[in-house]
PDB file of C-alpha atoms in Angstrom:
ATOM      1  CA  ASN A   1     194.775  28.115 137.184  1.00  0.00           C
ATOM      2  CA  ALA A   2     197.871  25.904 137.384  1.00  0.00           C
ATOM      3  CA  GLY A   3     200.128  28.059 135.076  1.00  0.00           C
ATOM      4  CA  VAL A   4     202.883  26.034 133.491  1.00  0.00           C
ATOM      5  CA  THR A   5     203.111  22.335 134.345  1.00  0.00           C
ATOM      6  CA  GLN A   6     205.962  20.045 133.419  1.00  0.00           C
ATOM      7  CA  THR A   7     205.742  16.288 133.458  1.00  0.00           C
ATOM      8  CA  PRO A   8     207.569  14.339 134.661  1.00  0.00           C
ATOM      9  CA  LYS A   9     209.532  16.087 137.393  1.00  0.00           C
ATOM     10  CA  PHE A  10     212.374  13.536 137.577  1.00  0.00           C
ATOM     11  CA  ARG A  11     213.425  10.786 135.172  1.00  0.00           C
ATOM     12  CA  VAL A  12     216.390   8.421 134.818  1.00  0.00           C
ATOM     13  CA  LEU A  13     217.044   7.061 131.338  1.00  0.00           C
ATOM     14  CA  LYS A  14     219.530   4.557 129.931  1.00  0.00           C
ATOM     15  CA  THR A  15     221.648   5.653 126.927  1.00  0.00           C
ATOM     16  CA  GLY A  16     219.792   5.121 123.785  1.00  0.00           C
ATOM     17  CA  GLN A  17     216.304   5.156 125.302  1.00  0.00           C
ATOM     18  CA  SER A  18     213.753   7.626 124.166  1.00  0.00           C
ATOM     19  CA  MET A  19     211.285   9.802 126.093  1.00  0.00           C
ATOM     20  CA  THR A  20     209.006  12.777 125.777  1.00  0.00           C
ATOM     21  CA  LEU A  21     208.690  15.652 128.213  1.00  0.00           C
ATOM     22  CA  LEU A  22     205.335  17.397 128.364  1.00  0.00           C
ATOM     23  CA  CYS A  23     204.761  21.067 129.034  1.00  0.00           C
ATOM     24  CA  ALA A  24     201.170  22.201 129.501  1.00  0.00           C
ATOM     25  CA  GLN A  25     199.901  25.751 130.119  1.00  0.00           C
ATOM     26  CA  ASP A  26     196.389  26.810 130.893  1.00  0.00           C
ATOM     27  CA  MET A  27     196.837  30.539 130.118  1.00  0.00           C
ATOM     28  CA  ASN A  28     196.061  30.446 126.426  1.00  0.00           C
ATOM     29  CA  HIS A  29     199.565  31.564 125.616  1.00  0.00           C
ATOM     30  CA  GLU A  30     200.720  31.592 122.003  1.00  0.00           C
ATOM     31  CA  TYR A  31     204.536  31.357 122.667  1.00  0.00           C
ATOM     32  CA  MET A  32     206.187  28.345 124.295  1.00  0.00           C
ATOM     33  CA  TYR A  33     209.851  27.538 125.004  1.00  0.00           C
ATOM     34  CA  TRP A  34     212.104  24.664 126.034  1.00  0.00           C
ATOM     35  CA  TYR A  35     215.374  25.220 127.825  1.00  0.00           C
ATOM     36  CA  ARG A  36     218.105  23.162 129.269  1.00  0.00           C
ATOM     37  CA  GLN A  37     220.119  24.164 132.298  1.00  0.00           C
ATOM     38  CA  ASP A  38     223.340  22.356 133.141  1.00  0.00           C
ATOM     39  CA  PRO A  39     224.944  22.644 136.614  1.00  0.00           C
ATOM     40  CA  GLY A  40     226.244  26.166 137.393  1.00  0.00           C
ATOM     41  CA  MET A  41     225.096  27.431 133.947  1.00  0.00           C
ATOM     42  CA  GLY A  42     222.429  29.662 132.585  1.00  0.00           C
ATOM     43  CA  LEU A  43     219.425  28.730 130.477  1.00  0.00           C
ATOM     44  CA  ARG A  44     219.993  27.636 126.905  1.00  0.00           C
ATOM     45  CA  LEU A  45     217.112  27.741 124.449  1.00  0.00           C
ATOM     46  CA  ILE A  46     216.409  24.314 122.723  1.00  0.00           C
ATOM     47  CA  HIS A  47     213.354  24.967 120.642  1.00  0.00           C
ATOM     48  CA  TYR A  48     210.403  27.282 120.700  1.00  0.00           C
ATOM     49  CA  SER A  49     206.963  27.852 119.254  1.00  0.00           C
ATOM     50  CA  VAL A  50     205.125  30.927 118.308  1.00  0.00           C
ATOM     51  CA  GLY A  51     201.771  29.304 117.960  1.00  0.00           C
ATOM     52  CA  GLU A  52     199.839  26.044 117.502  1.00  0.00           C
ATOM     53  CA  GLY A  53     201.411  23.878 114.738  1.00  0.00           C
ATOM     54  CA  THR A  54     204.688  25.964 114.656  1.00  0.00           C
ATOM     55  CA  THR A  55     208.124  25.082 115.932  1.00  0.00           C
ATOM     56  CA  ALA A  56     211.585  26.661 115.493  1.00  0.00           C
ATOM     57  CA  LYS A  57     215.145  25.894 116.437  1.00  0.00           C
ATOM     58  CA  GLY A  58     216.880  27.678 119.323  1.00  0.00           C
ATOM     59  CA  GLU A  59     220.461  27.710 120.366  1.00  0.00           C
ATOM     60  CA  VAL A  60     221.038  24.037 121.099  1.00  0.00           C
ATOM     61  CA  PRO A  61     218.436  22.027 119.165  1.00  0.00           C
ATOM     62  CA  ASP A  62     220.664  18.948 118.113  1.00  0.00           C
ATOM     63  CA  GLY A  63     219.342  15.631 119.607  1.00  0.00           C
ATOM     64  CA  TYR A  64     215.897  17.055 120.361  1.00  0.00           C
ATOM     65  CA  ASN A  65     212.562  17.239 118.548  1.00  0.00           C
ATOM     66  CA  VAL A  66     209.481  19.231 119.455  1.00  0.00           C
ATOM     67  CA  SER A  67     205.826  19.258 118.529  1.00  0.00           C
ATOM     68  CA  ARG A  68     202.940  21.717 119.235  1.00  0.00           C
ATOM     69  CA  LEU A  69     199.848  19.953 118.052  1.00  0.00           C
ATOM     70  CA  LYS A  70     197.672  21.612 120.628  1.00  0.00           C
ATOM     71  CA  LYS A  71     198.018  25.225 121.727  1.00  0.00           C
ATOM     72  CA  GLN A  72     198.253  24.318 125.431  1.00  0.00           C
ATOM     73  CA  ASN A  73     200.940  21.599 125.096  1.00  0.00           C
ATOM     74  CA  PHE A  74     204.560  21.717 123.884  1.00  0.00           C
ATOM     75  CA  LEU A  75     206.328  18.440 123.775  1.00  0.00           C
ATOM     76  CA  LEU A  76     210.060  17.888 123.844  1.00  0.00           C
ATOM     77  CA  GLY A  77     211.396  14.540 122.610  1.00  0.00           C
ATOM     78  CA  LEU A  78     214.658  12.775 122.939  1.00  0.00           C
ATOM     79  CA  GLU A  79     214.831   9.952 120.355  1.00  0.00           C
ATOM     80  CA  SER A  80     218.028   8.396 121.613  1.00  0.00           C
ATOM     81  CA  ALA A  81     219.226   9.814 124.880  1.00  0.00           C
ATOM     82  CA  ALA A  82     222.902  10.411 125.539  1.00  0.00           C
ATOM     83  CA  PRO A  83     224.625  11.142 128.856  1.00  0.00           C
ATOM     84  CA  SER A  84     225.365  14.762 127.499  1.00  0.00           C
ATOM     85  CA  GLN A  85     221.604  15.380 127.681  1.00  0.00           C
ATOM     86  CA  THR A  86     221.620  14.977 131.481  1.00  0.00           C
ATOM     87  CA  SER A  87     220.229  18.294 132.608  1.00  0.00           C
ATOM     88  CA  VAL A  88     217.354  20.132 134.098  1.00  0.00           C
ATOM     89  CA  TYR A  89     214.806  21.143 131.481  1.00  0.00           C
ATOM     90  CA  PHE A  90     212.566  24.129 131.795  1.00  0.00           C
ATOM     91  CA  CYS A  91     209.530  25.093 129.805  1.00  0.00           C
ATOM     92  CA  ALA A  92     208.184  28.610 129.538  1.00  0.00           C
ATOM     93  CA  SER A  93     205.173  30.317 127.941  1.00  0.00           C
ATOM     94  CA  ARG A  94     203.955  33.850 127.265  1.00  0.00           C
ATOM     95  CA  MET A  95     201.070  35.483 125.480  1.00  0.00           C
ATOM     96  CA  ASP A  96     203.035  37.250 122.863  1.00  0.00           C
ATOM     97  CA  ARG A  97     206.621  38.321 122.040  1.00  0.00           C
ATOM     98  CA  GLY A  98     206.355  41.423 124.240  1.00  0.00           C
ATOM     99  CA  ALA A  99     204.838  39.770 127.357  1.00  0.00           C
ATOM    100  CA  GLU A 100     206.310  38.404 130.514  1.00  0.00           C
ATOM    101  CA  ALA A 101     207.117  34.769 130.499  1.00  0.00           C
ATOM    102  CA  PHE A 102     205.979  32.020 133.004  1.00  0.00           C
ATOM    103  CA  PHE A 103     208.178  29.124 133.753  1.00  0.00           C
ATOM    104  CA  GLY A 104     207.490  25.587 134.862  1.00  0.00           C
ATOM    105  CA  GLN A 105     209.256  23.977 137.857  1.00  0.00           C
ATOM    106  CA  GLY A 106     211.601  21.931 135.704  1.00  0.00           C
ATOM    107  CA  THR A 107     212.252  18.301 134.855  1.00  0.00           C
ATOM    108  CA  ARG A 108     215.451  16.766 136.171  1.00  0.00           C
ATOM    109  CA  LEU A 109     216.750  14.193 133.617  1.00  0.00           C
ATOM    110  CA  THR A 110     219.655  11.876 134.191  1.00  0.00           C
ATOM    111  CA  VAL A 111     220.984   9.710 131.318  1.00  0.00           C
ATOM    112  CA  VAL A 112     223.217   6.864 132.495  1.00  0.00           C
TER     113      VAL A 112
ATOM    114  CA  ASP B   1     226.194  33.483 121.826  1.00  0.00           C
ATOM    115  CA  ALA B   2     224.418  35.445 124.518  1.00  0.00           C
ATOM    116  CA  LYS B   3     223.878  39.062 123.569  1.00  0.00           C
ATOM    117  CA  THR B   4     223.785  40.210 127.173  1.00  0.00           C
ATOM    118  CA  THR B   5     226.636  40.701 129.517  1.00  0.00           C
ATOM    119  CA  GLN B   6     226.388  40.480 133.266  1.00  0.00           C
ATOM    120  CA  PRO B   7     228.900  40.105 136.109  1.00  0.00           C
ATOM    121  CA  PRO B   8     229.034  36.558 137.365  1.00  0.00           C
ATOM    122  CA  SER B   9     228.458  37.411 141.022  1.00  0.00           C
ATOM    123  CA  MET B  10     227.719  40.199 143.448  1.00  0.00           C
ATOM    124  CA  ASP B  11     227.219  40.528 147.106  1.00  0.00           C
ATOM    125  CA  CYS B  12     224.893  42.907 148.973  1.00  0.00           C
ATOM    126  CA  ALA B  13     224.217  43.667 152.640  1.00  0.00           C
ATOM    127  CA  GLU B  14     220.726  42.861 153.878  1.00  0.00           C
ATOM    128  CA  GLY B  15     218.599  46.109 153.847  1.00  0.00           C
ATOM    129  CA  ARG B  16     220.788  47.890 151.329  1.00  0.00           C
ATOM    130  CA  ALA B  17     220.019  48.432 147.692  1.00  0.00           C
ATOM    131  CA  ALA B  18     221.288  45.894 145.237  1.00  0.00           C
ATOM    132  CA  ASN B  19     222.217  47.281 141.770  1.00  0.00           C
ATOM    133  CA  LEU B  20     222.611  44.675 139.110  1.00  0.00           C
ATOM    134  CA  PRO B  21     224.043  45.822 135.702  1.00  0.00           C
ATOM    135  CA  CYS B  22     223.464  44.371 132.268  1.00  0.00           C
ATOM    136  CA  ASN B  23     225.103  45.366 129.067  1.00  0.00           C
ATOM    137  CA  HIS B  24     223.000  44.694 125.892  1.00  0.00           C
ATOM    138  CA  SER B  25     224.803  46.754 123.231  1.00  0.00           C
ATOM    139  CA  THR B  26     223.134  44.862 120.307  1.00  0.00           C
ATOM    140  CA  ILE B  27     219.544  45.492 121.427  1.00  0.00           C
ATOM    141  CA  SER B  28     217.414  46.842 118.618  1.00  0.00           C
ATOM    142  CA  GLY B  29     215.023  49.752 118.773  1.00  0.00           C
ATOM    143  CA  ASN B  30     211.857  47.838 119.428  1.00  0.00           C
ATOM    144  CA  GLU B  31     213.149  45.142 121.811  1.00  0.00           C
ATOM    145  CA  TYR B  32     212.373  45.243 125.440  1.00  0.00           C
ATOM    146  CA  VAL B  33     214.771  44.483 128.227  1.00  0.00           C
ATOM    147  CA  TYR B  34     213.454  41.753 130.617  1.00  0.00           C
ATOM    148  CA  TRP B  35     214.737  40.691 134.027  1.00  0.00           C
ATOM    149  CA  TYR B  36     214.064  37.285 135.626  1.00  0.00           C
ATOM    150  CA  ARG B  37     215.496  35.668 138.692  1.00  0.00           C
ATOM    151  CA  GLN B  38     215.978  32.002 139.667  1.00  0.00           C
ATOM    152  CA  ILE B  39     216.018  30.998 143.306  1.00  0.00           C
ATOM    153  CA  HIS B  40     217.900  27.773 143.948  1.00  0.00           C
ATOM    154  CA  SER B  41     216.870  25.403 141.120  1.00  0.00           C
ATOM    155  CA  GLN B  42     213.336  26.646 140.835  1.00  0.00           C
ATOM    156  CA  GLY B  43     211.896  27.773 137.586  1.00  0.00           C
ATOM    157  CA  PRO B  44     212.833  31.491 136.831  1.00  0.00           C
ATOM    158  CA  GLN B  45     210.455  34.187 137.954  1.00  0.00           C
ATOM    159  CA  TYR B  46     209.676  37.325 135.977  1.00  0.00           C
ATOM    160  CA  ILE B  47     210.694  40.588 137.709  1.00  0.00           C
ATOM    161  CA  ILE B  48     210.253  43.624 135.405  1.00  0.00           C
ATOM    162  CA  HIS B  49     210.690  44.850 131.812  1.00  0.00           C
ATOM    163  CA  GLY B  50     211.071  48.052 129.997  1.00  0.00           C
ATOM    164  CA  LEU B  51     211.608  49.644 126.575  1.00  0.00           C
ATOM    165  CA  LYS B  52     213.107  53.162 127.090  1.00  0.00           C
ATOM    166  CA  ASN B  53     211.697  54.702 130.252  1.00  0.00           C
ATOM    167  CA  ASN B  54     212.570  53.652 133.714  1.00  0.00           C
ATOM    168  CA  GLU B  55     210.169  51.313 135.216  1.00  0.00           C
ATOM    169  CA  THR B  56     209.115  50.461 138.881  1.00  0.00           C
ATOM    170  CA  ASN B  57     206.903  47.772 140.301  1.00  0.00           C
ATOM    171  CA  GLU B  58     206.417  46.147 143.681  1.00  0.00           C
ATOM    172  CA  MET B  59     209.544  44.030 143.240  1.00  0.00           C
ATOM    173  CA  ALA B  60     212.141  46.259 141.713  1.00  0.00           C
ATOM    174  CA  SER B  61     213.149  49.254 139.593  1.00  0.00           C
ATOM    175  CA  LEU B  62     214.698  49.226 136.153  1.00  0.00           C
ATOM    176  CA  ILE B  63     216.900  51.960 134.880  1.00  0.00           C
ATOM    177  CA  ILE B  64     217.716  51.933 131.108  1.00  0.00           C
ATOM    178  CA  THR B  65     220.367  54.230 129.739  1.00  0.00           C
ATOM    179  CA  GLU B  66     219.354  56.727 127.128  1.00  0.00           C
ATOM    180  CA  ASP B  67     221.249  54.915 124.374  1.00  0.00           C
ATOM    181  CA  ARG B  68     219.577  51.612 125.582  1.00  0.00           C
ATOM    182  CA  LYS B  69     222.826  49.809 125.597  1.00  0.00           C
ATOM    183  CA  SER B  70     222.776  48.944 129.270  1.00  0.00           C
ATOM    184  CA  SER B  71     220.351  48.751 132.149  1.00  0.00           C
ATOM    185  CA  THR B  72     220.439  48.343 135.950  1.00  0.00           C
ATOM    186  CA  LEU B  73     218.041  46.360 138.069  1.00  0.00           C
ATOM    187  CA  ILE B  74     217.563  47.874 141.442  1.00  0.00           C
ATOM    188  CA  LEU B  75     216.267  45.993 144.535  1.00  0.00           C
ATOM    189  CA  PRO B  76     215.797  48.857 146.881  1.00  0.00           C
ATOM    190  CA  HIS B  77     215.962  46.969 150.235  1.00  0.00           C
ATOM    191  CA  ALA B  78     217.523  43.554 149.638  1.00  0.00           C
ATOM    192  CA  THR B  79     216.513  40.695 151.968  1.00  0.00           C
ATOM    193  CA  LEU B  80     217.991  37.268 152.409  1.00  0.00           C
ATOM    194  CA  ARG B  81     215.190  35.926 150.217  1.00  0.00           C
ATOM    195  CA  ASP B  82     216.529  37.936 147.275  1.00  0.00           C
ATOM    196  CA  THR B  83     219.567  35.683 147.074  1.00  0.00           C
ATOM    197  CA  ALA B  84     219.229  34.223 143.510  1.00  0.00           C
ATOM    198  CA  VAL B  85     220.610  34.252 140.030  1.00  0.00           C
ATOM    199  CA  TYR B  86     219.405  37.229 138.123  1.00  0.00           C
ATOM    200  CA  TYR B  87     219.134  37.168 134.251  1.00  0.00           C
ATOM    201  CA  CYS B  88     218.581  39.944 131.780  1.00  0.00           C
ATOM    202  CA  SER B  89     217.235  39.234 128.334  1.00  0.00           C
ATOM    203  CA  TYR B  90     215.528  40.579 125.277  1.00  0.00           C
ATOM    204  CA  ASN B  91     212.269  39.769 123.499  1.00  0.00           C
ATOM    205  CA  ASP B  92     213.999  36.569 121.983  1.00  0.00           C
ATOM    206  CA  MET B  93     213.992  34.890 125.360  1.00  0.00           C
ATOM    207  CA  ARG B  94     217.718  34.068 125.233  1.00  0.00           C
ATOM    208  CA  PHE B  95     219.637  34.154 128.431  1.00  0.00           C
ATOM    209  CA  GLY B  96     223.250  34.415 129.442  1.00  0.00           C
ATOM    210  CA  ALA B  97     224.853  33.097 132.535  1.00  0.00           C
ATOM    211  CA  GLY B  98     223.234  35.733 134.798  1.00  0.00           C
ATOM    212  CA  THR B  99     224.570  37.301 138.103  1.00  0.00           C
ATOM    213  CA  ARG B 100     224.537  35.327 141.199  1.00  0.00           C
ATOM    214  CA  LEU B 101     223.494  37.741 143.985  1.00  0.00           C
ATOM    215  CA  THR B 102     224.138  36.910 147.494  1.00  0.00           C
ATOM    216  CA  VAL B 103     222.446  38.941 150.198  1.00  0.00           C
ATOM    217  CA  LYS B 104     224.396  38.694 153.448  1.00  0.00           C
ATOM    218  CA  PRO B 105     223.099  39.491 156.998  1.00  0.00           C
TER     219      PRO B 105
END
């Protein structure tokens, strides 16, 4: 039981490049979330999903897209990376809206 | 905007109780209050949650006021390993800036 796994753990991108971050959970959770955390700041919700095939915008969705084609995976895409997207990205999942959430260990992304 | 308000930082002596407050005046009647903590730059870790009644588990206690507009997380005997950023949240999984708790020897 691996819990929540994020891939990759580190990445450096050039401005304008694209990439996809993968969040995988093996707990059969319905709800999944993507956050970004800038230095010294709290977590800001980017997008979330309440079930397979669904996605919704969070607090800071601009510049990101997401997909939830399979229940266990939640993908975060950057189509054209910008230096302002340099951050640590965290994924989380939980069984339902009232349950505790489990977080991944983060992806440290640097855009140069 | 974050709907929870927490002090940015607090200190606590090792072995003493740490009491971390959170104001959540906009919470609705069926929303739970959740507490998580983040040690260094690791992924946040769930601590405890509650609706109306006080809750206790092996990690902490949660005291929720009768009007539910605020709560207090209590670490009864803080250790150096409890140094972390503590976040309170609702069911919507949005977080504020949290409280940085430093436990000192």
